[in-house]
Amino acid sequence: MIKIRDIHDERVSAYRNLRERELAHIYEPDPGLFMVESPKIIERALNAGYQPVSVLMDERMNDEHLALLPYFKNIPVYVASYEELTKLTGYTLTKGAMCLMQRKKLLSLTELLHDAKRIAVLDNVENPTNVGAIMRSAAAMNMDGVILTDGYADPLYRRASRVSMGTVFQIKWTIVQKGVYERLHENGFKIAGLALKEDAIDIRNKQLNQEEKLAVVLGNEGVGLSDASLKEMDYKVIIPMHHGVDSLNVAGASAVAFYQLTCHQ
């Protein structure tokens, strides 16, 4: 273990600056790096086959920290006081552990759709917290995969993976910048978009659950699905609500939709 006594030590510069977008693209065109926070989330990433580059931990290690050490035999293990960790990273480190990891090559859409029956599409969902929560719901409700389109928040951003409780490492996902709806139709999927439109059908409509292959589309937090995206939908779908509530946060809506559209399979 390597004790960090100076927060400006170049060996921990990635943790100090925490520019996640730069880390993601650092080795382009090859996959870059990303940060994972908290022992449980780090362990789930490791178990999913992600390779650690280095780790930074509170020097007052508890059992969760100690349980991770066997994974880190061949990489630098940096330790510092809790106070120094806060100064170094610029925020309170969740459970005193952060790991720099190597990204994997993205799945192709063909790989993601192989044998899939229920897919989630995040159409311009920009908030990492929402992406993480949606990933968690998708995994919990047994969706077969998640597709993110242009404008997405990266599922491997620290906040997204933490909010997902590590399910971003357990469910299949990929990014498709253009032509996703055409590709879904080519692969036999019907597409259902959540939208507050007059011609939308109730999500409990039996025909939806009877579709052999269904993609469930969630739109942007502020404006929902664009007109261009809506034209690609086979179904526009609403979740019935009460007490004058007209909509749910996109993460909450995802949990309801995924449950309803997988529960009869």
Coordinates of C-alpha atoms in Angstrom, one line a residue:
M1 CA 0.0 0.0 0.0
I2 CA 1.2 3.5 -0.8
K3 CA 0.5 6.3 1.6
I4 CA -0.5 9.6 0.0
R5 CA 0.7 12.6 2.0
D6 CA 0.3 15.3 -0.6
I7 CA -3.0 15.8 -2.5
H8 CA -0.9 17.1 -5.4
D9 CA 0.9 13.9 -5.8
E10 CA 0.9 13.1 -9.6
R11 CA 0.3 9.4 -8.9
V12 CA -3.3 10.3 -7.9
S13 CA -4.0 13.0 -10.4
A14 CA -6.9 11.1 -12.0
Y15 CA -8.6 11.1 -8.6
R16 CA -7.9 14.8 -7.9
N17 CA -9.2 16.2 -11.2
L18 CA -12.0 13.7 -11.8
R19 CA -12.8 14.8 -15.3
E20 CA -14.8 11.8 -16.2
R21 CA -15.4 12.7 -19.8
E22 CA -11.6 13.1 -20.4
L23 CA -11.0 9.7 -18.7
A24 CA -13.6 8.1 -20.9
H25 CA -11.9 9.3 -24.1
I26 CA -8.3 9.2 -23.0
Y27 CA -7.2 6.2 -25.2
E28 CA -9.5 6.9 -28.3
P29 CA -10.2 5.0 -30.4
D30 CA -9.7 2.3 -27.8
P31 CA -11.8 2.2 -24.6
G32 CA -10.8 4.6 -21.9
L33 CA -11.1 4.7 -18.1
F34 CA -13.8 5.3 -15.5
M35 CA -14.2 5.7 -11.8
V36 CA -16.2 3.5 -9.4
E37 CA -17.0 4.6 -5.9
S38 CA -17.8 2.5 -2.8
P39 CA -16.7 -1.1 -2.0
K40 CA -19.9 -2.8 -3.0
I41 CA -20.0 -1.1 -6.4
I42 CA -16.3 -1.7 -7.0
E43 CA -16.8 -5.4 -6.2
R44 CA -19.6 -5.7 -8.7
A45 CA -17.5 -4.1 -11.4
L46 CA -14.7 -6.5 -10.6
N47 CA -17.0 -9.5 -10.7
A48 CA -18.3 -8.4 -14.1
G49 CA -14.8 -8.6 -15.5
Y50 CA -13.7 -4.9 -15.4
Q51 CA -10.0 -4.5 -14.9
P52 CA -8.7 -2.2 -12.1
V53 CA -5.9 0.3 -12.8
S54 CA -5.5 1.7 -9.3
V55 CA -7.5 2.1 -6.1
L56 CA -7.7 4.9 -3.5
M57 CA -9.0 4.1 0.0
D58 CA -9.4 5.4 3.5
E59 CA -6.4 4.3 5.5
R60 CA -8.8 3.2 8.3
M61 CA -9.9 0.1 6.4
N62 CA -12.9 -1.8 7.5
D63 CA -14.0 -5.3 6.5
E64 CA -15.4 -4.2 3.2
H65 CA -12.1 -2.6 2.2
L66 CA -10.0 -5.5 3.3
A67 CA -12.2 -7.9 1.4
L68 CA -11.3 -6.1 -1.8
L69 CA -7.5 -6.3 -1.4
P70 CA -7.0 -9.7 -3.0
Y71 CA -8.3 -8.2 -6.3
F72 CA -5.6 -5.6 -6.1
K73 CA -2.4 -7.6 -5.9
N74 CA -0.9 -6.2 -9.1
I75 CA -2.0 -2.6 -9.0
P76 CA -1.2 0.5 -6.9
V77 CA -3.3 0.7 -3.7
Y78 CA -3.2 4.3 -2.5
V79 CA -4.4 5.2 1.0
A80 CA -4.9 8.5 2.8
S81 CA -6.8 9.9 5.8
Y82 CA -10.5 10.5 5.4
E83 CA -9.8 14.3 5.6
E84 CA -7.1 14.0 2.8
L85 CA -9.4 12.0 0.6
T86 CA -12.1 14.7 0.9
K87 CA -9.5 17.4 -0.1
L88 CA -8.1 15.2 -2.9
T89 CA -11.4 14.3 -4.6
G90 CA -13.3 17.5 -3.7
Y91 CA -16.3 15.7 -2.1
T92 CA -17.2 13.2 0.6
L93 CA -16.1 9.8 -0.7
T94 CA -18.8 7.2 -0.3
K95 CA -17.6 4.6 2.1
G96 CA -14.0 5.6 1.6
A97 CA -13.1 3.8 -1.6
M98 CA -12.7 4.7 -5.3
C99 CA -11.2 2.6 -8.1
L100 CA -9.9 3.7 -11.5
M101 CA -10.9 1.0 -14.0
Q102 CA -10.5 0.1 -17.7
R103 CA -13.6 0.4 -19.9
K104 CA -14.6 -2.5 -22.1
K105 CA -15.4 -2.4 -25.8
L106 CA -19.1 -1.5 -26.2
L107 CA -21.4 -4.3 -27.2
S108 CA -22.7 -4.1 -30.8
L109 CA -26.4 -3.7 -31.2
T110 CA -26.5 -7.1 -32.8
E111 CA -25.0 -8.6 -29.7
L112 CA -27.4 -6.8 -27.4
L113 CA -30.5 -7.8 -29.3
H114 CA -29.5 -11.5 -29.6
D115 CA -32.3 -13.5 -28.0
A116 CA -33.8 -10.3 -26.5
K117 CA -37.5 -9.9 -26.0
R118 CA -37.7 -6.7 -23.9
I119 CA -35.4 -3.8 -24.4
A120 CA -35.3 -0.3 -22.9
V121 CA -34.3 2.7 -25.0
L122 CA -33.2 5.9 -23.3
D123 CA -33.8 8.6 -25.9
N124 CA -31.7 11.6 -24.8
V125 CA -31.9 10.9 -21.1
E126 CA -29.2 13.3 -19.8
N127 CA -29.0 13.0 -16.1
P128 CA -26.6 10.4 -14.7
T129 CA -28.8 9.9 -11.6
N130 CA -31.7 9.0 -13.8
V131 CA -29.7 6.7 -16.0
G132 CA -28.4 4.9 -12.9
A133 CA -31.9 4.5 -11.5
I134 CA -33.3 3.3 -14.8
M135 CA -30.5 0.7 -15.1
R136 CA -31.3 -0.6 -11.7
S137 CA -35.0 -0.9 -12.5
A138 CA -34.2 -2.6 -15.8
A139 CA -32.1 -5.2 -14.1
A140 CA -34.6 -5.7 -11.3
M141 CA -37.5 -6.2 -13.8
N142 CA -35.5 -8.6 -16.0
M143 CA -35.3 -6.4 -19.1
D144 CA -32.9 -7.9 -21.6
G145 CA -30.8 -4.8 -22.3
V146 CA -30.7 -1.0 -22.4
I147 CA -29.9 1.2 -25.4
L148 CA -28.8 4.8 -25.0
T149 CA -29.1 7.3 -27.8
D150 CA -27.6 10.6 -28.7
G151 CA -27.5 13.0 -25.7
Y152 CA -27.1 10.2 -23.2
A153 CA -25.5 10.3 -19.8
D154 CA -22.7 7.8 -19.6
P155 CA -23.8 4.7 -17.4
L156 CA -20.2 4.4 -16.3
Y157 CA -20.0 7.9 -14.8
R158 CA -19.4 7.6 -11.0
R159 CA -22.8 8.9 -10.0
A160 CA -24.7 6.7 -12.5
S161 CA -23.0 3.5 -11.4
R162 CA -23.4 4.4 -7.7
V163 CA -27.1 5.1 -8.0
S164 CA -27.6 1.9 -10.0
M165 CA -26.0 0.0 -7.1
G166 CA -23.7 -1.6 -9.6
T167 CA -26.4 -3.0 -11.9
V168 CA -24.7 -1.1 -14.8
F169 CA -22.2 -3.9 -14.6
Q170 CA -24.8 -6.6 -14.6
I171 CA -27.2 -5.7 -17.4
K172 CA -26.3 -5.5 -21.0
W173 CA -26.3 -2.0 -22.6
T174 CA -24.9 -0.2 -25.5
I175 CA -24.9 3.2 -27.2
V176 CA -26.4 3.8 -30.6
Q177 CA -26.1 7.3 -32.0
K178 CA -28.3 7.1 -35.1
G179 CA -30.9 4.8 -36.6
V180 CA -31.8 2.9 -33.5
Y181 CA -35.5 2.6 -34.3
E182 CA -35.0 1.4 -37.8
R183 CA -32.6 -1.3 -36.5
L184 CA -35.1 -2.3 -33.9
H185 CA -37.9 -2.7 -36.5
E186 CA -35.5 -4.7 -38.7
N187 CA -35.0 -7.1 -35.8
G188 CA -38.7 -7.6 -35.3
F189 CA -39.3 -5.3 -32.4
K190 CA -42.4 -3.2 -31.9
I191 CA -41.6 0.1 -30.2
A192 CA -43.6 1.7 -27.4
G193 CA -42.8 5.2 -26.3
L194 CA -44.0 6.7 -23.0
A195 CA -45.7 10.0 -24.1
L196 CA -48.4 12.3 -22.8
K197 CA -50.3 12.3 -26.1
E198 CA -54.1 12.2 -26.9
D199 CA -53.7 9.0 -29.0
A200 CA -51.6 7.2 -26.3
I201 CA -52.9 3.9 -25.0
D202 CA -53.0 2.7 -21.4
I203 CA -49.9 0.8 -20.5
R204 CA -52.2 -2.0 -19.2
N205 CA -53.4 -2.7 -22.7
K206 CA -53.1 -6.4 -23.3
Q207 CA -51.8 -6.0 -26.8
L208 CA -48.6 -4.6 -25.5
N209 CA -47.8 -7.6 -23.3
Q210 CA -48.7 -9.9 -26.2
E211 CA -45.9 -8.5 -28.4
E212 CA -43.2 -11.1 -28.7
K213 CA -40.5 -8.4 -29.0
L214 CA -41.0 -5.0 -27.4
A215 CA -38.8 -1.9 -27.0
V216 CA -39.8 0.5 -24.3
V217 CA -38.7 4.1 -25.0
L218 CA -38.1 6.8 -22.3
G219 CA -37.6 10.4 -23.4
N220 CA -35.7 13.4 -22.2
E221 CA -36.3 14.6 -18.6
G222 CA -37.6 18.0 -19.7
V223 CA -39.2 17.6 -23.1
G224 CA -39.9 13.9 -23.4
L225 CA -39.7 12.3 -26.8
S226 CA -39.0 14.5 -29.8
D227 CA -41.5 14.7 -32.7
A228 CA -39.0 12.7 -34.9
S229 CA -38.8 9.9 -32.3
L230 CA -42.6 9.8 -31.8
K231 CA -43.0 9.2 -35.5
E232 CA -41.0 5.9 -35.1
M233 CA -43.3 4.6 -32.3
D234 CA -45.7 1.7 -33.0
Y235 CA -47.4 2.6 -29.7
K236 CA -47.6 5.7 -27.7
V237 CA -48.2 4.7 -24.0
I238 CA -49.4 6.5 -20.9
I239 CA -49.3 5.4 -17.2
P240 CA -52.7 6.1 -15.6
M241 CA -52.4 8.5 -12.7
H242 CA -54.6 10.1 -10.0
H243 CA -55.0 13.2 -7.8
G244 CA -54.2 15.5 -10.7
V245 CA -50.7 14.1 -11.2
D246 CA -49.9 14.2 -14.9
S247 CA -46.5 12.5 -15.0
L248 CA -43.7 10.8 -13.1
N249 CA -40.0 11.4 -13.2
V250 CA -38.4 9.4 -16.0
A251 CA -36.8 7.0 -13.5
G252 CA -40.0 6.3 -11.6
A253 CA -41.9 5.9 -14.9
S254 CA -39.3 3.4 -16.1
A255 CA -39.9 1.1 -13.0
V256 CA -43.7 1.1 -13.6
A257 CA -43.3 0.5 -17.3
F258 CA -40.7 -2.3 -17.0
Y259 CA -42.8 -4.1 -14.4
Q260 CA -46.0 -3.9 -16.4
L261 CA -44.5 -4.9 -19.7
T262 CA -42.5 -7.9 -18.4
C263 CA -44.8 -9.3 -15.7
H264 CA -46.9 -11.4 -18.0
Q265 CA -44.0 -13.0 -19.9

